[in-house]
Amino acid sequence: MIRVLYVDDDPLLLETGRLYLQKFGNFTVDTAESVAKALKKLGEGPYDAIISDYQMPVMDGLSFLKHLRGSRNSIPFILFTGKGREEVVIEALNNGADYYLQKGGQPKAQYTELIHKVKLAVEKRQAENNLRRSHRQIKDMLDHLPDPTFAIDRDGIVIAWNRAQVALTGHSGEEIIGKGEGLYALAIYGERRPMLVDAILDEELPVNEYYSNVIRDQDTITAETRIKTVHGNKILWGKASPLYDETGNIIGAIQTVRDITRIKKAEMELVNSKQMLSDIIDFLPDATFAIDKRGVVIAWNHAIEEMTSIKKQEIIGKGDYIYSIPFYGETRPVLIDLLYKDWEEISYQYDYVREQEGHLVAEVFSPRMYDGRGAWLWGITAPLKDADGKINGAIQSIRDITERKKSETDLLRSNEELAAAYEELSGSYEEISASMEEVKAQKAQIEQSEARFRSLIEHVPDGIVIVRNDTISYANPAVCEMLMYDPEGGLTGRLVSSIVDPPSLSRVIFQISSVKTLQGSYIEENFLRADGRAIPVEVSAFTCPGQEEEDVIVVIRNITRKYSINS
């Protein structure tokens, strides 16, 4: 219900008007016989409209109106008076009166018109207030957006300029709002140039000349551009969309601007980092590939291309154990998958598997390699972790160790022959003492076996020492030459620790002392030459049974050349 304050110095007219307005207008009407009383009532409670006479003592209706508007009171005001001078009407309307209605004539028609004017004035003011409130809400929302945002009308006049835009440009809304002629571009880019909002209103604008990565998605445009500032070059991302009225007509455009310099820099650093990692992996001499946590191949280096004849373009981006096909002819879990699965599921497929400082090392024979000729393969795998230490992939390197396994087999066969020779000497004392001639014959056989053994190990290119109780009891010429010792007893009688680089000592002693369980395996360590210089070697150990005290044969291979090639 509309609440009206009716002001007139004529009590009879006040009462008559009050009755009409309440009965036919469904208004709540309060009356006042002077402006002073009206102002008091206005201070006591809210009203929706004021109806005021013009001529009243002390303060007339026009002065009342000026007082209200001067105090920023925008309440609807209808001047209802018997005076109809044109200058009064003009002054009233110029000072913010909503309507002017002259008294006189048929009362019913007159009050009907007055009721109509009051309703129109109240509805108009409510609409204005709602619009003003809506504008305020829109402005508040724009101001709270983290990205710099502005809007223009169809004439290119700025109608919105949020706080983030002020922070970006240093230009306040008061400086920009209400102005056009590309001032918004000048504030952002330092020059008047087409922006995405302009392209929304004019599709013929050549935005591609000023922006990169331009994407049009229905009625929205996004793009990137570079600008120069006193703080250096910046990359800005922009997004623009049209503004519509209630009938769907475009009445302007809005654009958001975002400084993505850091994001672009981070993206470029990530691209460079990935490329550097790819180059490093590709440079590795061992066949190497990597997968993500889904099992999809993300790296496949040049060495594994040569080993498998499969190019990286054919396999990167694929999963489902496709990387196992070149080695096994079928899709199946391999060493790299041990990082994600129970060891018992697939460890039985390998001849040898061990964990070494967070890595898995294994050996296996692959019959599919090299067109069915097969090959012994050594592999090592390790997890790939993100910055938080979470595993998000794995990497595996593979090495063909067929030649090494062949050498180990040949050496093992020689050792077995030597063991057999020793067994031939283990006849009973009674049989040996039965005949001196037989003893001499057996002695000759022993000497022949020892000569064969000595000839064998003295002509093997790898270094060989026989160790008894951590002391070298024999050293072949190859190891003396390797370590720069006199071949005539230069190593005999020395402790093993005297020829092993201290950081490698514990592992070498473990390899020798655990020969029964580790027999045939090898490790890569550093040994010391006579001049104190460390050299890289492969070390493997074998038992030498048939003696009262069990000797250990240690094979030492110089791998300096391999490291020189790799480097």
Tab-separated table of N, CA and C in Angstrom, residues 333-465:
chain	number	residue	atom	x	y	z
A	333	PRO	N	53.920	-57.667	-17.977
A	333	PRO	CA	54.705	-56.808	-17.079
A	333	PRO	C	56.197	-57.131	-17.204
A	334	VAL	N	57.014	-56.088	-17.081
A	334	VAL	CA	58.469	-56.268	-17.112
A	334	VAL	C	59.053	-55.628	-15.855
A	335	LEU	N	60.376	-55.503	-15.817
A	335	LEU	CA	61.053	-55.011	-14.610
A	335	LEU	C	60.502	-53.669	-14.141
A	336	ILE	N	60.228	-52.769	-15.077
A	336	ILE	CA	59.752	-51.429	-14.711
A	336	ILE	C	58.437	-51.486	-13.945
A	337	ASP	N	57.661	-52.559	-14.192
A	337	ASP	CA	56.360	-52.691	-13.538
A	337	ASP	C	56.456	-53.257	-12.134
A	338	LEU	N	57.647	-53.750	-11.754
A	338	LEU	CA	57.821	-54.217	-10.380
A	338	LEU	C	57.641	-53.087	-9.379
A	339	LEU	N	57.823	-51.845	-9.847
A	339	LEU	CA	57.655	-50.696	-8.952
A	339	LEU	C	56.206	-50.514	-8.543
A	340	TYR	N	55.271	-51.054	-9.344
A	340	TYR	CA	53.853	-50.870	-9.087
A	340	TYR	C	53.144	-52.153	-8.647
A	341	LYS	N	53.815	-53.301	-8.825
A	341	LYS	CA	53.127	-54.560	-8.562
A	341	LYS	C	53.859	-55.373	-7.496
A	342	ASP	N	53.195	-56.423	-7.035
A	342	ASP	CA	53.804	-57.342	-6.075
A	342	ASP	C	54.953	-58.081	-6.760
A	343	TRP	N	56.114	-58.101	-6.132
A	343	TRP	CA	57.278	-58.769	-6.705
A	343	TRP	C	56.975	-60.204	-7.108
A	344	GLU	N	56.213	-60.884	-6.285
A	344	GLU	CA	55.978	-62.308	-6.518
A	344	GLU	C	55.260	-62.557	-7.838
A	345	GLU	N	54.559	-61.516	-8.350
A	345	GLU	CA	53.803	-61.701	-9.583
A	345	GLU	C	54.712	-61.928	-10.775
A	346	ILE	N	55.841	-61.201	-10.844
A	346	ILE	CA	56.649	-61.273	-12.053
A	346	ILE	C	58.136	-61.487	-11.796
A	347	SER	N	58.578	-61.466	-10.531
A	347	SER	CA	60.012	-61.626	-10.273
A	347	SER	C	60.505	-63.010	-10.694
A	348	TYR	N	59.599	-64.011	-10.728
A	348	TYR	CA	60.009	-65.348	-11.123
A	348	TYR	C	60.436	-65.388	-12.593
A	349	GLN	N	60.071	-64.372	-13.360
A	349	GLN	CA	60.412	-64.348	-14.775
A	349	GLN	C	61.858	-63.919	-15.009
A	350	TYR	N	62.560	-63.538	-13.945
A	350	TYR	CA	63.937	-63.069	-14.072
A	350	TYR	C	64.896	-64.043	-13.392
A	351	ASP	N	66.084	-64.195	-13.981
A	351	ASP	CA	67.102	-65.074	-13.399
A	351	ASP	C	67.679	-64.474	-12.127
A	352	TYR	N	67.625	-63.148	-12.064
A	352	TYR	CA	68.282	-62.475	-10.942
A	352	TYR	C	67.625	-61.118	-10.744
A	353	VAL	N	67.142	-60.834	-9.528
A	353	VAL	CA	66.524	-59.537	-9.198
A	353	VAL	C	67.005	-59.125	-7.818
A	354	ARG	N	67.417	-57.854	-7.713
A	354	ARG	CA	67.777	-57.357	-6.391
A	354	ARG	C	67.462	-55.862	-6.311
A	355	GLU	N	67.306	-55.384	-5.084
A	355	GLU	CA	67.073	-53.953	-4.861
A	355	GLU	C	68.402	-53.308	-4.474
A	356	GLN	N	68.677	-52.158	-5.070
A	356	GLN	CA	69.953	-51.490	-4.832
A	356	GLN	C	69.710	-49.989	-4.715
A	357	GLU	N	69.717	-49.476	-3.474
A	357	GLU	CA	69.550	-48.052	-3.188
A	357	GLU	C	68.304	-47.472	-3.852
A	358	GLY	N	67.185	-48.160	-3.682
A	358	GLY	CA	65.923	-47.672	-4.228
A	358	GLY	C	65.687	-48.042	-5.675
A	359	HIS	N	66.675	-48.682	-6.320
A	359	HIS	CA	66.539	-49.121	-7.699
A	359	HIS	C	66.375	-50.638	-7.721
A	360	LEU	N	65.821	-51.146	-8.816
A	360	LEU	CA	65.724	-52.594	-9.014
A	360	LEU	C	66.673	-52.978	-10.143
A	361	VAL	N	67.467	-54.008	-9.908
A	361	VAL	CA	68.421	-54.491	-10.896
A	361	VAL	C	68.089	-55.951	-11.185
A	362	ALA	N	68.131	-56.335	-12.467
A	362	ALA	CA	67.774	-57.714	-12.821
A	362	ALA	C	68.510	-58.140	-14.080
A	363	GLU	N	68.582	-59.474	-14.275
A	363	GLU	CA	69.140	-60.060	-15.485
A	363	GLU	C	68.160	-61.091	-16.008
A	364	VAL	N	68.052	-61.176	-17.343
A	364	VAL	CA	67.133	-62.128	-17.941
A	364	VAL	C	67.603	-62.438	-19.361
A	365	PHE	N	67.301	-63.629	-19.829
A	365	PHE	CA	67.596	-63.982	-21.220
A	365	PHE	C	66.354	-63.719	-22.051
A	366	SER	N	66.519	-62.939	-23.137
A	366	SER	CA	65.395	-62.605	-24.013
A	366	SER	C	65.564	-63.306	-25.346
A	367	PRO	N	64.800	-64.364	-25.600
A	367	PRO	CA	64.993	-65.151	-26.833
A	367	PRO	C	64.532	-64.423	-28.089
A	368	ARG	N	63.753	-63.357	-27.963
A	368	ARG	CA	63.211	-62.660	-29.127
A	368	ARG	C	64.197	-61.658	-29.717
A	369	MET	N	65.230	-61.310	-28.978
A	369	MET	CA	66.130	-60.257	-29.413
A	369	MET	C	66.914	-60.665	-30.659
A	370	TYR	N	67.207	-59.667	-31.497
A	370	TYR	CA	68.066	-59.829	-32.671
A	370	TYR	C	67.582	-60.954	-33.576
A	371	ASP	N	66.332	-60.807	-33.982
A	371	ASP	CA	65.713	-61.743	-34.934
A	371	ASP	C	65.766	-63.186	-34.462
A	372	GLY	N	65.535	-63.371	-33.160
A	372	GLY	CA	65.476	-64.717	-32.614
A	372	GLY	C	66.789	-65.274	-32.136
A	373	ARG	N	67.895	-64.539	-32.333
A	373	ARG	CA	69.184	-65.048	-31.844
A	373	ARG	C	69.238	-65.016	-30.318
A	374	GLY	N	68.454	-64.106	-29.718
A	374	GLY	CA	68.394	-64.012	-28.270
A	374	GLY	C	69.548	-63.215	-27.698
A	375	ALA	N	69.389	-62.777	-26.479
A	375	ALA	CA	70.439	-62.000	-25.821
A	375	ALA	C	70.193	-61.982	-24.321
A	376	TRP	N	71.308	-61.930	-23.587
A	376	TRP	CA	71.223	-61.705	-22.141
A	376	TRP	C	71.121	-60.198	-21.908
A	377	LEU	N	70.122	-59.793	-21.120
A	377	LEU	CA	69.884	-58.374	-20.865
A	377	LEU	C	69.997	-58.073	-19.375
A	378	TRP	N	70.672	-56.986	-19.086
A	378	TRP	CA	70.750	-56.453	-17.721
A	378	TRP	C	69.900	-55.194	-17.673
A	379	GLY	N	69.078	-55.065	-16.652
A	379	GLY	CA	68.202	-53.897	-16.557
A	379	GLY	C	68.222	-53.266	-15.179
A	380	ILE	N	68.033	-51.952	-15.156
A	380	ILE	CA	67.900	-51.216	-13.898
A	380	ILE	C	66.746	-50.253	-14.048
A	381	THR	N	65.896	-50.165	-13.037
A	381	THR	CA	64.739	-49.277	-13.095
A	381	THR	C	64.637	-48.487	-11.805
A	382	ALA	N	64.051	-47.303	-11.920
A	382	ALA	CA	63.900	-46.418	-10.765
A	382	ALA	C	62.611	-45.619	-10.925
A	383	PRO	N	62.017	-45.192	-9.802
A	383	PRO	CA	60.784	-44.403	-9.892
A	383	PRO	C	61.061	-42.966	-10.318
A	384	LEU	N	60.084	-42.345	-10.964
A	384	LEU	CA	60.097	-40.913	-11.261
A	384	LEU	C	59.133	-40.239	-10.301
A	385	LYS	N	59.607	-39.235	-9.569
A	385	LYS	CA	58.797	-38.601	-8.538
A	385	LYS	C	58.558	-37.135	-8.861
A	386	ASP	N	57.414	-36.615	-8.372
A	386	ASP	CA	57.125	-35.197	-8.544
A	386	ASP	C	57.746	-34.408	-7.398
A	387	ALA	N	57.456	-33.098	-7.362
A	387	ALA	CA	58.063	-32.227	-6.348
A	387	ALA	C	57.651	-32.612	-4.933
A	388	ASP	N	56.511	-33.294	-4.797
A	388	ASP	CA	56.034	-33.711	-3.472
A	388	ASP	C	56.521	-35.106	-3.098
A	389	GLY	N	57.338	-35.704	-3.936
A	389	GLY	CA	57.860	-37.032	-3.639
A	389	GLY	C	56.934	-38.165	-4.027
A	390	LYS	N	55.820	-37.858	-4.714
A	390	LYS	CA	54.889	-38.906	-5.134
A	390	LYS	C	55.360	-39.513	-6.453
A	391	ILE	N	55.269	-40.844	-6.535
A	391	ILE	CA	55.675	-41.538	-7.761
A	391	ILE	C	54.653	-41.265	-8.860
A	392	ASN	N	55.126	-40.720	-9.989
A	392	ASN	CA	54.219	-40.497	-11.108
A	392	ASN	C	54.737	-41.134	-12.391
A	393	GLY	N	55.707	-42.062	-12.251
A	393	GLY	CA	56.208	-42.761	-13.410
A	393	GLY	C	57.435	-43.582	-13.043
A	394	ALA	N	58.086	-44.138	-14.059
A	394	ALA	CA	59.293	-44.946	-13.826
A	394	ALA	C	60.151	-44.907	-15.074
A	395	ILE	N	61.439	-45.165	-14.889
A	395	ILE	CA	62.399	-45.180	-15.995
A	395	ILE	C	63.224	-46.454	-15.908
A	396	GLN	N	63.571	-47.033	-17.067
A	396	GLN	CA	64.355	-48.267	-17.086
A	396	GLN	C	65.428	-48.182	-18.159
A	397	SER	N	66.635	-48.604	-17.799
A	397	SER	CA	67.731	-48.731	-18.757
A	397	SER	C	68.055	-50.209	-18.941
A	398	ILE	N	68.416	-50.563	-20.175
A	398	ILE	CA	68.660	-51.968	-20.528
A	398	ILE	C	70.025	-52.052	-21.214
A	399	ARG	N	70.793	-53.083	-20.852
A	399	ARG	CA	72.127	-53.260	-21.430
A	399	ARG	C	72.280	-54.711	-21.891
A	400	ASP	N	72.840	-54.886	-23.089
A	400	ASP	CA	73.119	-56.229	-23.618
A	400	ASP	C	74.401	-56.743	-22.952
A	401	ILE	N	74.268	-57.805	-22.141
A	401	ILE	CA	75.432	-58.364	-21.431
A	401	ILE	C	75.761	-59.765	-21.926
A	402	THR	N	75.373	-60.037	-23.186
A	402	THR	CA	75.591	-61.382	-23.718
A	402	THR	C	77.063	-61.765	-23.695
A	403	GLU	N	77.941	-60.862	-24.117
A	403	GLU	CA	79.372	-61.165	-24.156
A	403	GLU	C	79.920	-61.406	-22.752
A	404	ARG	N	79.462	-60.603	-21.801
A	404	ARG	CA	79.932	-60.798	-20.430
A	404	ARG	C	79.472	-62.151	-19.889
A	405	LYS	N	78.209	-62.502	-20.178
A	405	LYS	CA	77.703	-63.794	-19.704
A	405	LYS	C	78.476	-64.945	-20.349
A	406	LYS	N	78.856	-64.759	-21.637
A	406	LYS	CA	79.636	-65.799	-22.324
A	406	LYS	C	81.004	-65.968	-21.641
A	407	SER	N	81.627	-64.820	-21.323
A	407	SER	CA	82.932	-64.880	-20.647
A	407	SER	C	82.796	-65.545	-19.283
A	408	GLU	N	81.730	-65.220	-18.581
A	408	GLU	CA	81.512	-65.826	-17.269
A	408	GLU	C	81.311	-67.335	-17.402
A	409	THR	N	80.579	-67.732	-18.459
A	409	THR	CA	80.329	-69.159	-18.676
A	409	THR	C	81.625	-69.893	-19.001
A	410	ASP	N	82.439	-69.246	-19.859
A	410	ASP	CA	83.726	-69.867	-20.208
A	410	ASP	C	84.609	-69.997	-18.972
A	411	LEU	N	84.620	-68.957	-18.159
A	411	LEU	CA	85.439	-68.997	-16.961
A	411	LEU	C	84.922	-70.049	-15.985
A	412	LEU	N	83.588	-70.138	-15.888
A	412	LEU	CA	82.998	-71.139	-15.003
A	412	LEU	C	83.336	-72.547	-15.482
A	413	ARG	N	83.334	-72.719	-16.823
A	413	ARG	CA	83.667	-74.033	-17.371
A	413	ARG	C	85.126	-74.382	-17.044
A	414	SER	N	85.984	-73.374	-17.174
A	414	SER	CA	87.400	-73.604	-16.832
A	414	SER	C	87.547	-73.949	-15.369
A	415	ASN	N	86.778	-73.300	-14.543
A	415	ASN	CA	86.818	-73.563	-13.114
A	415	ASN	C	86.348	-74.978	-12.808
A	416	GLU	N	85.321	-75.394	-13.562
A	416	GLU	CA	84.811	-76.754	-13.363
A	416	GLU	C	85.857	-77.785	-13.793
A	417	GLU	N	86.546	-77.460	-14.893
A	417	GLU	CA	87.602	-78.374	-15.326
A	417	GLU	C	88.712	-78.449	-14.278
A	418	LEU	N	89.034	-77.297	-13.718
A	418	LEU	CA	90.051	-77.256	-12.675
A	418	LEU	C	89.596	-78.053	-11.453
A	419	ALA	N	88.314	-77.893	-11.113
A	419	ALA	CA	87.776	-78.629	-9.973
A	419	ALA	C	87.826	-80.135	-10.234
A	420	ALA	N	87.541	-80.513	-11.500
A	420	ALA	CA	87.585	-81.935	-11.851
A	420	ALA	C	89.004	-82.473	-11.731
A	421	ALA	N	89.965	-81.600	-12.127
A	421	ALA	CA	91.356	-82.023	-12.005
A	421	ALA	C	91.736	-82.246	-10.555
A	422	TYR	N	91.243	-81.340	-9.704
A	422	TYR	CA	91.533	-81.518	-8.288
A	422	TYR	C	90.869	-82.785	-7.734
A	423	GLU	N	89.693	-83.086	-8.238
A	423	GLU	CA	89.007	-84.282	-7.768
A	423	GLU	C	89.794	-85.550	-8.132
A	424	GLU	N	90.470	-85.454	-9.275
A	424	GLU	CA	91.259	-86.609	-9.688
A	424	GLU	C	92.417	-86.882	-8.720
A	425	LEU	N	92.784	-85.826	-7.975
A	425	LEU	CA	93.886	-85.965	-7.030
A	425	LEU	C	93.455	-86.400	-5.636
A	426	SER	N	92.133	-86.605	-5.497
A	426	SER	CA	91.623	-86.872	-4.155
A	426	SER	C	91.510	-88.379	-3.851
A	427	GLY	N	92.248	-89.189	-4.571
A	427	GLY	CA	92.210	-90.635	-4.312
A	427	GLY	C	92.703	-90.952	-2.907
A	428	SER	N	92.443	-92.093	-2.532
A	428	SER	CA	92.815	-92.502	-1.168
A	428	SER	C	94.331	-92.575	-1.000
A	429	TYR	N	94.742	-92.340	0.222
A	429	TYR	CA	96.171	-92.362	0.555
A	429	TYR	C	96.753	-93.753	0.284
A	430	GLU	N	95.903	-94.802	0.563
A	430	GLU	CA	96.383	-96.153	0.363
A	430	GLU	C	96.715	-96.397	-1.101
A	431	GLU	N	95.841	-95.885	-2.024
A	431	GLU	CA	96.062	-96.090	-3.445
A	431	GLU	C	97.302	-95.329	-3.911
A	432	ILE	N	97.480	-94.138	-3.319
A	432	ILE	CA	98.631	-93.319	-3.723
A	432	ILE	C	99.940	-93.975	-3.269
A	433	SER	N	99.881	-94.517	-2.011
A	433	SER	CA	101.112	-95.106	-1.462
A	433	SER	C	101.374	-96.514	-1.963
A	434	ALA	N	100.443	-97.079	-2.728
A	434	ALA	CA	100.605	-98.460	-3.200
A	434	ALA	C	101.816	-98.589	-4.103
A	435	SER	N	102.076	-97.557	-4.816
A	435	SER	CA	103.188	-97.651	-5.760
A	435	SER	C	103.811	-96.282	-5.953
A	436	MET	N	105.123	-96.229	-5.785
A	436	MET	CA	105.807	-94.959	-5.970
A	436	MET	C	105.661	-94.484	-7.406
A	437	GLU	N	105.646	-95.464	-8.292
A	437	GLU	CA	105.493	-95.090	-9.689
A	437	GLU	C	104.134	-94.422	-9.936
A	438	GLU	N	103.119	-95.007	-9.256
A	438	GLU	CA	101.773	-94.435	-9.389
A	438	GLU	C	101.720	-93.042	-8.781
A	439	VAL	N	102.464	-92.905	-7.633
A	439	VAL	CA	102.524	-91.583	-6.989
A	439	VAL	C	103.166	-90.581	-7.928
A	440	LYS	N	104.307	-91.033	-8.538
A	440	LYS	CA	104.983	-90.136	-9.458
A	440	LYS	C	104.080	-89.761	-10.629
A	441	ALA	N	103.324	-90.771	-11.076
A	441	ALA	CA	102.424	-90.502	-12.211
A	441	ALA	C	101.345	-89.491	-11.807
A	442	GLN	N	100.795	-89.698	-10.604
A	442	GLN	CA	99.748	-88.757	-10.136
A	442	GLN	C	100.321	-87.369	-9.905
A	443	LYS	N	101.610	-87.369	-9.384
A	443	LYS	CA	102.258	-86.076	-9.169
A	443	LYS	C	102.437	-85.351	-10.505
A	444	ALA	N	102.830	-86.142	-11.490
A	444	ALA	CA	102.997	-85.547	-12.818
A	444	ALA	C	101.663	-85.012	-13.348
A	445	GLN	N	100.610	-85.797	-13.050
A	445	GLN	CA	99.266	-85.360	-13.495
A	445	GLN	C	98.859	-84.079	-12.811
A	446	ILE	N	99.215	-84.029	-11.492
A	446	ILE	CA	98.894	-82.794	-10.749
A	446	ILE	C	99.649	-81.608	-11.333
A	447	GLU	N	100.928	-81.844	-11.556
A	447	GLU	CA	101.740	-80.768	-12.108
A	447	GLU	C	101.213	-80.338	-13.471
A	448	GLN	N	100.764	-81.365	-14.241
A	448	GLN	CA	100.193	-81.031	-15.553
A	448	GLN	C	98.924	-80.212	-15.416
A	449	SER	N	98.063	-80.612	-14.431
A	449	SER	CA	96.816	-79.862	-14.201
A	449	SER	C	97.109	-78.446	-13.740
A	450	GLU	N	98.120	-78.357	-12.828
A	450	GLU	CA	98.464	-77.010	-12.356
A	450	GLU	C	99.025	-76.177	-13.496
A	451	ALA	N	99.806	-76.870	-14.366
A	451	ALA	CA	100.365	-76.132	-15.500
A	451	ALA	C	99.248	-75.657	-16.419
A	452	ARG	N	98.279	-76.542	-16.615
A	452	ARG	CA	97.119	-76.158	-17.453
A	452	ARG	C	96.381	-74.981	-16.815
A	453	PHE	N	96.180	-75.112	-15.500
A	453	PHE	CA	95.476	-74.037	-14.770
A	453	PHE	C	96.242	-72.730	-14.866
A	454	ARG	N	97.596	-72.827	-14.605
A	454	ARG	CA	98.419	-71.622	-14.635
A	454	ARG	C	98.452	-71.037	-16.047
A	455	SER	N	98.580	-71.931	-17.022
A	455	SER	CA	98.614	-71.450	-18.404
A	455	SER	C	97.301	-70.766	-18.770
A	456	LEU	N	96.222	-71.354	-18.284
A	456	LEU	CA	94.901	-70.786	-18.586
A	456	LEU	C	94.756	-69.392	-17.999
A	457	ILE	N	95.011	-69.291	-16.682
A	457	ILE	CA	94.730	-68.001	-16.037
A	457	ILE	C	95.794	-66.968	-16.351
A	458	GLU	N	97.037	-67.460	-16.745
A	458	GLU	CA	98.074	-66.492	-17.077
A	458	GLU	C	97.863	-65.908	-18.471
A	459	HIS	N	97.042	-66.558	-19.281
A	459	HIS	CA	96.788	-66.042	-20.628
A	459	HIS	C	95.395	-65.439	-20.779
A	460	VAL	N	94.621	-65.487	-19.712
A	460	VAL	CA	93.302	-64.824	-19.755
A	460	VAL	C	93.522	-63.309	-19.742
A	461	PRO	N	92.840	-62.538	-20.603
A	461	PRO	CA	93.074	-61.081	-20.634
A	461	PRO	C	92.558	-60.373	-19.386
A	462	ASP	N	91.640	-60.985	-18.675
A	462	ASP	CA	91.124	-60.360	-17.457
A	462	ASP	C	92.065	-60.662	-16.296
A	463	GLY	N	92.114	-59.752	-15.335
A	463	GLY	CA	92.913	-59.964	-14.142
A	463	GLY	C	92.300	-61.034	-13.256
A	464	ILE	N	93.117	-61.938	-12.707
A	464	ILE	CA	92.613	-63.000	-11.828
A	464	ILE	C	93.536	-63.074	-10.619
A	465	VAL	N	92.908	-63.081	-9.426
A	465	VAL	CA	93.652	-63.330	-8.200
A	465	VAL	C	92.952	-64.446	-7.440
